[in-house]
Coordinates of C-alpha atoms and ligand atoms in Angstrom, one line a residue:
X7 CA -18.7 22.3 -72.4
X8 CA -20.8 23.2 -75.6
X9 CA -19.0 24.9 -78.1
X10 CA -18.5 28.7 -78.0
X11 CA -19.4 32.0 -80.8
X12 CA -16.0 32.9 -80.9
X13 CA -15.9 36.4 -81.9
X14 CA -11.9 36.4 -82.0
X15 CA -9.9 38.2 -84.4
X16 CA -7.8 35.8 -85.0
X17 CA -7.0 32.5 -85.5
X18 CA -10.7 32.1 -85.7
X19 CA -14.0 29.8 -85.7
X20 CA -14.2 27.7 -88.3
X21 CA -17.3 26.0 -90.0
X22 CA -18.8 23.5 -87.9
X23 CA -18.7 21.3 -91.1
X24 CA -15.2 21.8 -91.8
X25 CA -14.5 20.6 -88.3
X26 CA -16.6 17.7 -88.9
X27 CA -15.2 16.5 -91.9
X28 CA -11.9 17.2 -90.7
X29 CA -12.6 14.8 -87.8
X30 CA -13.5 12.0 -90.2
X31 CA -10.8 12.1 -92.2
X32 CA -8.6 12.6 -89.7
X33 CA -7.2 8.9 -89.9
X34 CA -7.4 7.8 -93.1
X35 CA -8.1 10.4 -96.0
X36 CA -10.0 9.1 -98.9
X37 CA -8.5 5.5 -99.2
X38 CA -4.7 6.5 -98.3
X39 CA -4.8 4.7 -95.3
X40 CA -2.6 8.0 -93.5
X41 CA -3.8 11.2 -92.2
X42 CA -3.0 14.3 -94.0
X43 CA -1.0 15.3 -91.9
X44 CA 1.1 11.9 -92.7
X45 CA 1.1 12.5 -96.0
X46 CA 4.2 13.4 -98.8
X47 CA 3.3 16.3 -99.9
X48 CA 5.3 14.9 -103.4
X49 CA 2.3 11.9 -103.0
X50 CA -0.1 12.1 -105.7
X51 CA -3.0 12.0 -103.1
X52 CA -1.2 15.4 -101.8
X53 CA -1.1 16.8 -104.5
X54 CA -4.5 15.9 -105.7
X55 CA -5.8 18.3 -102.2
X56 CA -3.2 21.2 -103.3
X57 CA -4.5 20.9 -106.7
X58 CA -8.3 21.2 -105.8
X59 CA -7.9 24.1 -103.3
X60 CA -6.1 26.1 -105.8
X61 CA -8.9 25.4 -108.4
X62 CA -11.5 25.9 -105.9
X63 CA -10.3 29.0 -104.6
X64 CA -10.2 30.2 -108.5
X65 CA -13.5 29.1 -109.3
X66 CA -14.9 30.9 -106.2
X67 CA -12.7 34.5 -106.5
X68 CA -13.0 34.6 -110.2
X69 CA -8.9 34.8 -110.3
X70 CA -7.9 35.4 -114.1
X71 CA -5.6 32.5 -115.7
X72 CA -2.9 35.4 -115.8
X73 CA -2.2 34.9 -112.1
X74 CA -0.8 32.3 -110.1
X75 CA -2.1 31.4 -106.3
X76 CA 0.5 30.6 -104.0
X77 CA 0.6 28.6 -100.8
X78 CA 3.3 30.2 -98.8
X79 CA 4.6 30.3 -94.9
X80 CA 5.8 33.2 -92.6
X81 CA 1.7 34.9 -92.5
X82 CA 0.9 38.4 -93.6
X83 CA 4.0 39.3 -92.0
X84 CA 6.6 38.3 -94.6
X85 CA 4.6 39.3 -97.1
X86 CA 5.4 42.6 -95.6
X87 CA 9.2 42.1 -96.9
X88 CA 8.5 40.1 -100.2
X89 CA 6.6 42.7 -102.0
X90 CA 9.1 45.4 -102.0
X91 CA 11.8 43.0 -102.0
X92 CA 10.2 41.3 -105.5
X93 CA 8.6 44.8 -106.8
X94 CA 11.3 47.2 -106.4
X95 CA 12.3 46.9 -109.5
X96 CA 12.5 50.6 -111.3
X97 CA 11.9 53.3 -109.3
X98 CA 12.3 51.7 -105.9
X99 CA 9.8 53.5 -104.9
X100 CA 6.1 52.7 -103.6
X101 CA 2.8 54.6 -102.7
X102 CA 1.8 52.9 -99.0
X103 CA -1.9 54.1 -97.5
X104 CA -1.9 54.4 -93.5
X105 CA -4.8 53.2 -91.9
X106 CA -3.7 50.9 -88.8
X107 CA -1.2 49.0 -87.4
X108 CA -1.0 46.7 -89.7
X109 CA -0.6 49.1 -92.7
X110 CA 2.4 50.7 -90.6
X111 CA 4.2 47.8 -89.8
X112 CA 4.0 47.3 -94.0
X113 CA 5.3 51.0 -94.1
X114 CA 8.1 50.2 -92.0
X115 CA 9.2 46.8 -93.9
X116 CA 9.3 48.0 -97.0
X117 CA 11.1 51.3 -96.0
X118 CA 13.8 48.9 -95.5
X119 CA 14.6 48.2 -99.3
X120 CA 13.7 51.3 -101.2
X121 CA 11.4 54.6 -100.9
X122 CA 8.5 54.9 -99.1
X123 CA 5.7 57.2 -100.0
X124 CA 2.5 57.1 -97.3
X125 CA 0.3 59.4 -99.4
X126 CA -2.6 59.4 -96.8
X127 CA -3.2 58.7 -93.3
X128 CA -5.7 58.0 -90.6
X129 CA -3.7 57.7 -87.8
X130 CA -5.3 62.0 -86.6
X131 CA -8.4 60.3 -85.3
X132 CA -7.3 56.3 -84.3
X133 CA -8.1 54.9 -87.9
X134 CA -11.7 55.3 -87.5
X135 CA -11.8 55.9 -91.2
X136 CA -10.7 55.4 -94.8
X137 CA -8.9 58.5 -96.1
X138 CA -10.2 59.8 -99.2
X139 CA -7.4 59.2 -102.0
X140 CA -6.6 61.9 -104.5
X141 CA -5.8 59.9 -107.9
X142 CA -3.2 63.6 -108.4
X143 CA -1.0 62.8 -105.4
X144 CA -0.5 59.0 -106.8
X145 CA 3.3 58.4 -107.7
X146 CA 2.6 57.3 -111.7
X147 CA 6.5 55.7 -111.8
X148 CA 5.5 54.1 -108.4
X149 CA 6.8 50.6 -108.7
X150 CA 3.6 49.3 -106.7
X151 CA 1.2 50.7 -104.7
X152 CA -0.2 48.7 -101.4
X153 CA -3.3 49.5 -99.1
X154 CA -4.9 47.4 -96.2
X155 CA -8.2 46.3 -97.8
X156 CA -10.0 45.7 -94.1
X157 CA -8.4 47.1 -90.8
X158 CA -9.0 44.0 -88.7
X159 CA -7.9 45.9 -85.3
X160 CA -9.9 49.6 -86.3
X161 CA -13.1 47.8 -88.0
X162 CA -12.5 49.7 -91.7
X163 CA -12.4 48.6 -94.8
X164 CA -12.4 50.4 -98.4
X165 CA -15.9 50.2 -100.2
X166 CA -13.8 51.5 -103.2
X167 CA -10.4 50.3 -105.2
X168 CA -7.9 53.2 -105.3
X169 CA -7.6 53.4 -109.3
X170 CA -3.8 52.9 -109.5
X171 CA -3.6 53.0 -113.9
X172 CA -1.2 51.4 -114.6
X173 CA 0.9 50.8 -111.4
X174 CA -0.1 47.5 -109.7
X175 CA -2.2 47.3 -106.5
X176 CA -1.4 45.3 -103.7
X177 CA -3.9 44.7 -101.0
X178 CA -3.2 43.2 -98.1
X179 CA -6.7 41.1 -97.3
X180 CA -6.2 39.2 -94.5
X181 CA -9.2 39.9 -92.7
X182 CA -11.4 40.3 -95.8
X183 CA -10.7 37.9 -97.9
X184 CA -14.1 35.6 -99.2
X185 CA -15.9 38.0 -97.6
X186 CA -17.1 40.0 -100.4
X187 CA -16.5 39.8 -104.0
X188 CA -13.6 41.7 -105.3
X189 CA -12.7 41.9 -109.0
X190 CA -9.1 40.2 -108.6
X191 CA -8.1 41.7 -112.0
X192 CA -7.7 45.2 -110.3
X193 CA -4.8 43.9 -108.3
X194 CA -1.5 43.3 -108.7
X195 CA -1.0 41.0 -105.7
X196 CA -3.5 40.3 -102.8
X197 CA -2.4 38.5 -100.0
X198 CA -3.9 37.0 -96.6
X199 CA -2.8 35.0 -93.9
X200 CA -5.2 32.2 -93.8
X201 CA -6.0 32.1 -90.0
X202 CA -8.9 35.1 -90.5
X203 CA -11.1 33.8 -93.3
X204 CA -9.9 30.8 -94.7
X205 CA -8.0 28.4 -92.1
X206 CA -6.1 27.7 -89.7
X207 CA -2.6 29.9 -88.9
X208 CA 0.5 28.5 -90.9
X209 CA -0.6 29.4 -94.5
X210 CA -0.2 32.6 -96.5
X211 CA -2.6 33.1 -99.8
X212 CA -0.6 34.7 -102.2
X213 CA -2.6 35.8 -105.4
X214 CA 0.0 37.2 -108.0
X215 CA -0.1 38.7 -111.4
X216 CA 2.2 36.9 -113.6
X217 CA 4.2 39.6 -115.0
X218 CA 5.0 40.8 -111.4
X219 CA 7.4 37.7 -111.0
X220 CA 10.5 37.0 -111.7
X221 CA 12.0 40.4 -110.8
X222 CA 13.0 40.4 -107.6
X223 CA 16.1 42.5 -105.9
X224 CA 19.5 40.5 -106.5
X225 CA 19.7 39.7 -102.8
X226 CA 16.4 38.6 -101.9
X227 CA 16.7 35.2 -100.1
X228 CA 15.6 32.1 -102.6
X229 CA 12.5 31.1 -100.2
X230 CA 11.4 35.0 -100.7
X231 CA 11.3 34.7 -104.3
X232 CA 8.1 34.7 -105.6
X233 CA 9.8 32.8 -108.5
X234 CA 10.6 29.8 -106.6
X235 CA 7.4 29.1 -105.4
X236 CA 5.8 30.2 -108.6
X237 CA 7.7 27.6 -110.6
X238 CA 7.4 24.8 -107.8
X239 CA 3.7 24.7 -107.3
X240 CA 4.1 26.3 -103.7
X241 CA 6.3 23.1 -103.0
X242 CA 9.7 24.6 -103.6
X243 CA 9.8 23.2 -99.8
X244 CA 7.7 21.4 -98.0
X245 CA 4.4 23.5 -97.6
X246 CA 2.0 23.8 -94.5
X247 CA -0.1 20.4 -95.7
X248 CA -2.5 20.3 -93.2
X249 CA -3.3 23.7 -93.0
X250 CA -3.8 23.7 -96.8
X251 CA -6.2 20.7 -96.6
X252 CA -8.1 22.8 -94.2
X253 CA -8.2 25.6 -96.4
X254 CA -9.8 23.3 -99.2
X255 CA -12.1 22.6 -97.5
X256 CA -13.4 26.1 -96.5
X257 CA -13.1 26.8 -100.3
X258 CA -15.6 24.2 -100.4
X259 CA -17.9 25.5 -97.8
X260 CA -17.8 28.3 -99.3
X261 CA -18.5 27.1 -103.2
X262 CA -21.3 24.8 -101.5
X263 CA -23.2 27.7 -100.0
X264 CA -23.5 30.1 -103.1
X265 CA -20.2 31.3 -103.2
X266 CA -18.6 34.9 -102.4
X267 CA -21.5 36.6 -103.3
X268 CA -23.8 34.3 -101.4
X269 CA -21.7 34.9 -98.6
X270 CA -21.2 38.5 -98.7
X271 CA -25.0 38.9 -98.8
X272 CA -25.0 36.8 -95.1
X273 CA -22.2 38.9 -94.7
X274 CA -24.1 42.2 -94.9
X275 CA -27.3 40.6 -92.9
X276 CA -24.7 39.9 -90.0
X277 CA -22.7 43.3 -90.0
X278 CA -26.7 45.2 -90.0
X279 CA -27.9 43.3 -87.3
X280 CA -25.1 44.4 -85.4
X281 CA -24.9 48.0 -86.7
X282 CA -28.3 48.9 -86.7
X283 CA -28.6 48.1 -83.1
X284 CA -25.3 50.2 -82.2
X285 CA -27.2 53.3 -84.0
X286 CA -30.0 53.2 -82.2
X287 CA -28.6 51.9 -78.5
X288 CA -28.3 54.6 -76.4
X289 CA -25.4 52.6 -74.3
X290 CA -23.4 51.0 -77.0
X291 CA -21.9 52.8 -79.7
X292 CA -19.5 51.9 -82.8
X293 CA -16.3 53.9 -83.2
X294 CA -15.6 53.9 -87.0
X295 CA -17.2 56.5 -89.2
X296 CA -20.4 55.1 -91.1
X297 CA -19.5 54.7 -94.4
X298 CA -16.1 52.8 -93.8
X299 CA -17.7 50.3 -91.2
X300 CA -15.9 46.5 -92.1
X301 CA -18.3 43.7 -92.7
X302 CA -15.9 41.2 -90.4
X303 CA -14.6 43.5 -87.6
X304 CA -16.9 45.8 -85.5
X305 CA -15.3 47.6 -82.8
X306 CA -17.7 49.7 -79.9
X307 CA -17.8 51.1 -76.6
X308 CA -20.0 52.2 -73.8
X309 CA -18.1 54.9 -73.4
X310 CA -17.3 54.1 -69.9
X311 CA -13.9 51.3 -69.4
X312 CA -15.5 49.9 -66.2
X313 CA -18.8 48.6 -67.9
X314 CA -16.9 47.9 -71.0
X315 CA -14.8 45.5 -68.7
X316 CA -18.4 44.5 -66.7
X317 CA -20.1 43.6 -70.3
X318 CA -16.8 41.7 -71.3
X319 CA -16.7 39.5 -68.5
X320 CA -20.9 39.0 -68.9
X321 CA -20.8 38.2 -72.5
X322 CA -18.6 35.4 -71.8
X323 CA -20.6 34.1 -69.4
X324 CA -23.0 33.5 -71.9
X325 CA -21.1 31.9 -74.7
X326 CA -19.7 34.8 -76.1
X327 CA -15.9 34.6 -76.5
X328 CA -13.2 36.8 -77.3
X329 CA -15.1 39.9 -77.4
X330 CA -12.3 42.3 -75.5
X331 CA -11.3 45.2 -77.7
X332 CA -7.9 45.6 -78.8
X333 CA -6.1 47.8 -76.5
X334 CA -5.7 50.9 -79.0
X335 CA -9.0 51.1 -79.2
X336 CA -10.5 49.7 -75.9
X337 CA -14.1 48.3 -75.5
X338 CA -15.5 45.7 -77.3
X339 CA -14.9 44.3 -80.8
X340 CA -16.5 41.7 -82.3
X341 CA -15.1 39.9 -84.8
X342 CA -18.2 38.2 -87.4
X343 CA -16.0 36.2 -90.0
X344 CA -17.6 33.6 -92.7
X345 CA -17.8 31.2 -90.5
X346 CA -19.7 32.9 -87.6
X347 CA -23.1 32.1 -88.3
X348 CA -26.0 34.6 -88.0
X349 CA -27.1 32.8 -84.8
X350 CA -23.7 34.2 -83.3
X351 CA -24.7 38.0 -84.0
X352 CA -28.4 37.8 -82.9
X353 CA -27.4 36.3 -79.9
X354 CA -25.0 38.8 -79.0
X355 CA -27.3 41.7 -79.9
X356 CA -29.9 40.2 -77.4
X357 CA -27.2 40.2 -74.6
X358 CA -26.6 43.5 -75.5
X359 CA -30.1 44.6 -75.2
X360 CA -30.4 42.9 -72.0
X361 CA -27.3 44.3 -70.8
X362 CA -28.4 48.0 -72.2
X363 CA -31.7 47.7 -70.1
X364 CA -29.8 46.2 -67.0
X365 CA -27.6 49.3 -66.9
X366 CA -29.6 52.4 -67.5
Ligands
PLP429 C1 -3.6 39.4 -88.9 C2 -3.2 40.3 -89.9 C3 -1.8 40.4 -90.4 C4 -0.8 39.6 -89.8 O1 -0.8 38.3 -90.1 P1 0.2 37.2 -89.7 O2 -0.2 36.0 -90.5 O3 0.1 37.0 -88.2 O4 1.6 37.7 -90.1 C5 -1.5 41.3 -91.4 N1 -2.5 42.1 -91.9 C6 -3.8 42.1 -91.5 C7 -4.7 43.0 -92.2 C8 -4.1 41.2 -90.5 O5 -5.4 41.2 -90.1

């Protein structure tokens, strides 16, 4: 079996080359004689990888010296629970935009350790948009305020930063991260799960401002302390090694190709291919409103379920894995991360035109 464009959501396709040089090192890394995977992470080998994905991920994101980059466990998810639990601080109290599930279940976390605030919404029309923020209704003693930078499940993602002042912004960018350049110094914290963009599943980016740690709530758990990890260099316990390694060498690909900006430009190639042919199809059309359409998740529809399900079933046929929608929004979405490569989109928008002709 040859391998497969994989337009899952996540975990997702990796670079070829990152496979590749995975495979060759998989026995004996540089001249350790042990697999990575075999490795003490307290070895000096180990921590010469950690060291290099931290600085590569810098170099490549631009991330000011004034922040740290954490490796954490416990995905996105936990992240949910850390930021209030480590930024409620003063007020206790946060601003929280809703614009998917994944924003909600962040609503619902941090309503857990202090006040809430969801000062906009697209749940009205199925998050098929980015609400338009008014900088008025902003809490200004808000101890942070947190947005979803790209709605992997809805296909959104903001083309403009909220301006915050001087209350810190925390993106969660999961399904956007080294996707397109973002000026890190606007956040407070950004955070992904690496399985999207950067890795495999087991390791959470944590990009932090340093005057953000060390406060956390008295009964935050030590392993939820961004403090811990801060001062341990992400090895206050054992860290996800492998997975780490993996992201290194992404960071890699990534630096080798041009960087983020080099790949936010294939980026943008990709996402047109596949837009531009869902305006002018008279079969297929996308379901988020123009301006807010993500660069890494495209969701569409025929319009009728029973061809959505025929097309689904077709696709895959051909190659074309994973491209079931999620079941709030039904149809078709196709997720076009970094490492799907143009080749992936093109061939999916001649299936589609086939499939558009076929069923007229
Ligand atoms: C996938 C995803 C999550 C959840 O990540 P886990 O690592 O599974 O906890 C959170 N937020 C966004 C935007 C995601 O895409």
């Amino acid at each position: 079996m040859n391998r497969v464009y994989n337009f899952s959501a996540g975990p997702s396709m990796l670079p070829e080359a990152v496979l590749k040089q995975a495979q060759q090192e998989m026995l004996n890394y540089g001249d350790s004689g042990m697999s990575v995977m075999e490795m003490s992470h307290r070895s000096s080998v180990y921590q010469g990888i950690i060291d290099s994905a931290e600085q590569i991920l810098r170099d490549i994101m631009q991330i000011p010296d004034n922040y740290k980059v954490l490796f954490l466990q416990g995905g996105a998810s936990t992240q949910f629970a850390m930021i209030p639990l480590n930024l409620f601080n003063g007020s206790k109290r946060a601003d929280y935009v809703n614009t998917g599930a994944w924003s909600k279940k962040a609503i619902k976390e941090a309503a857990r350790y202090g006040a809430v605030n969801v000062i906009a919404s697209s749940e009205d029309t199925t998050f098929n948009y980015i609400p338009t923020l008014d900088k008025d209704t902003f809490d200004k003693e808000a101890d942070y305020f947190h947005i979803t930078t790209n709605n992997t499940i809805y296909g959104t993602r903001y083309t403009e930063l909220p301006d915050t002042a001087e209350v810190p912004l925390v993106g969660d960018m999961s399904s956007n991260i080294l996707s397109e350049v973002y000026d890190v110094s606007k956040f407070g914290i950004i955070y992904a799960g690496a399985q999207k963009n950067m890795g495999p599943s087991g390791v959470t980016v944590v990009i932090i401002k340093e005057d953000l740690i060390g406060k956390a709530m008295p009964q935050t758990p030590t392993m939820l302390d961004y403090k811990m990890h801060a001062e341990n260099g992400s090895m206050f316990n054992t860290p996800p090694t492998y997975a780490i390694y993996i992201c290194k060498l992404v960071y890699e690909w990534v630096k080798n190709l041009g960087g983020v900006a080099a790949m936010q430009k294939i980026n943008e190639e990709k996402a047109n291919l596949l837009y531009d042919f869902l305006d002018a199809s008279t079969l297929f059309k996308g379901t988020v409103v123009k301006k807010d359409r993500s660069l890494m998740n495209i969701p569409f529809v025929t319009g009728d379920k029973e061809l959505d399900a025929i097309f689904v079933k077709e696709v895959q046929k051909q190659g074309m894995v994973n491209l079931k929608g999620h079941r709030s929004v039904g149809g078709m979405r196709a997720s076009i991360y970094n490492a799907m490569p143009v080749e992936g989109v093109q061939a999916l928008v001649d299936f589609m035109k086939k499939f558009e002709v076929d069923h007229k």
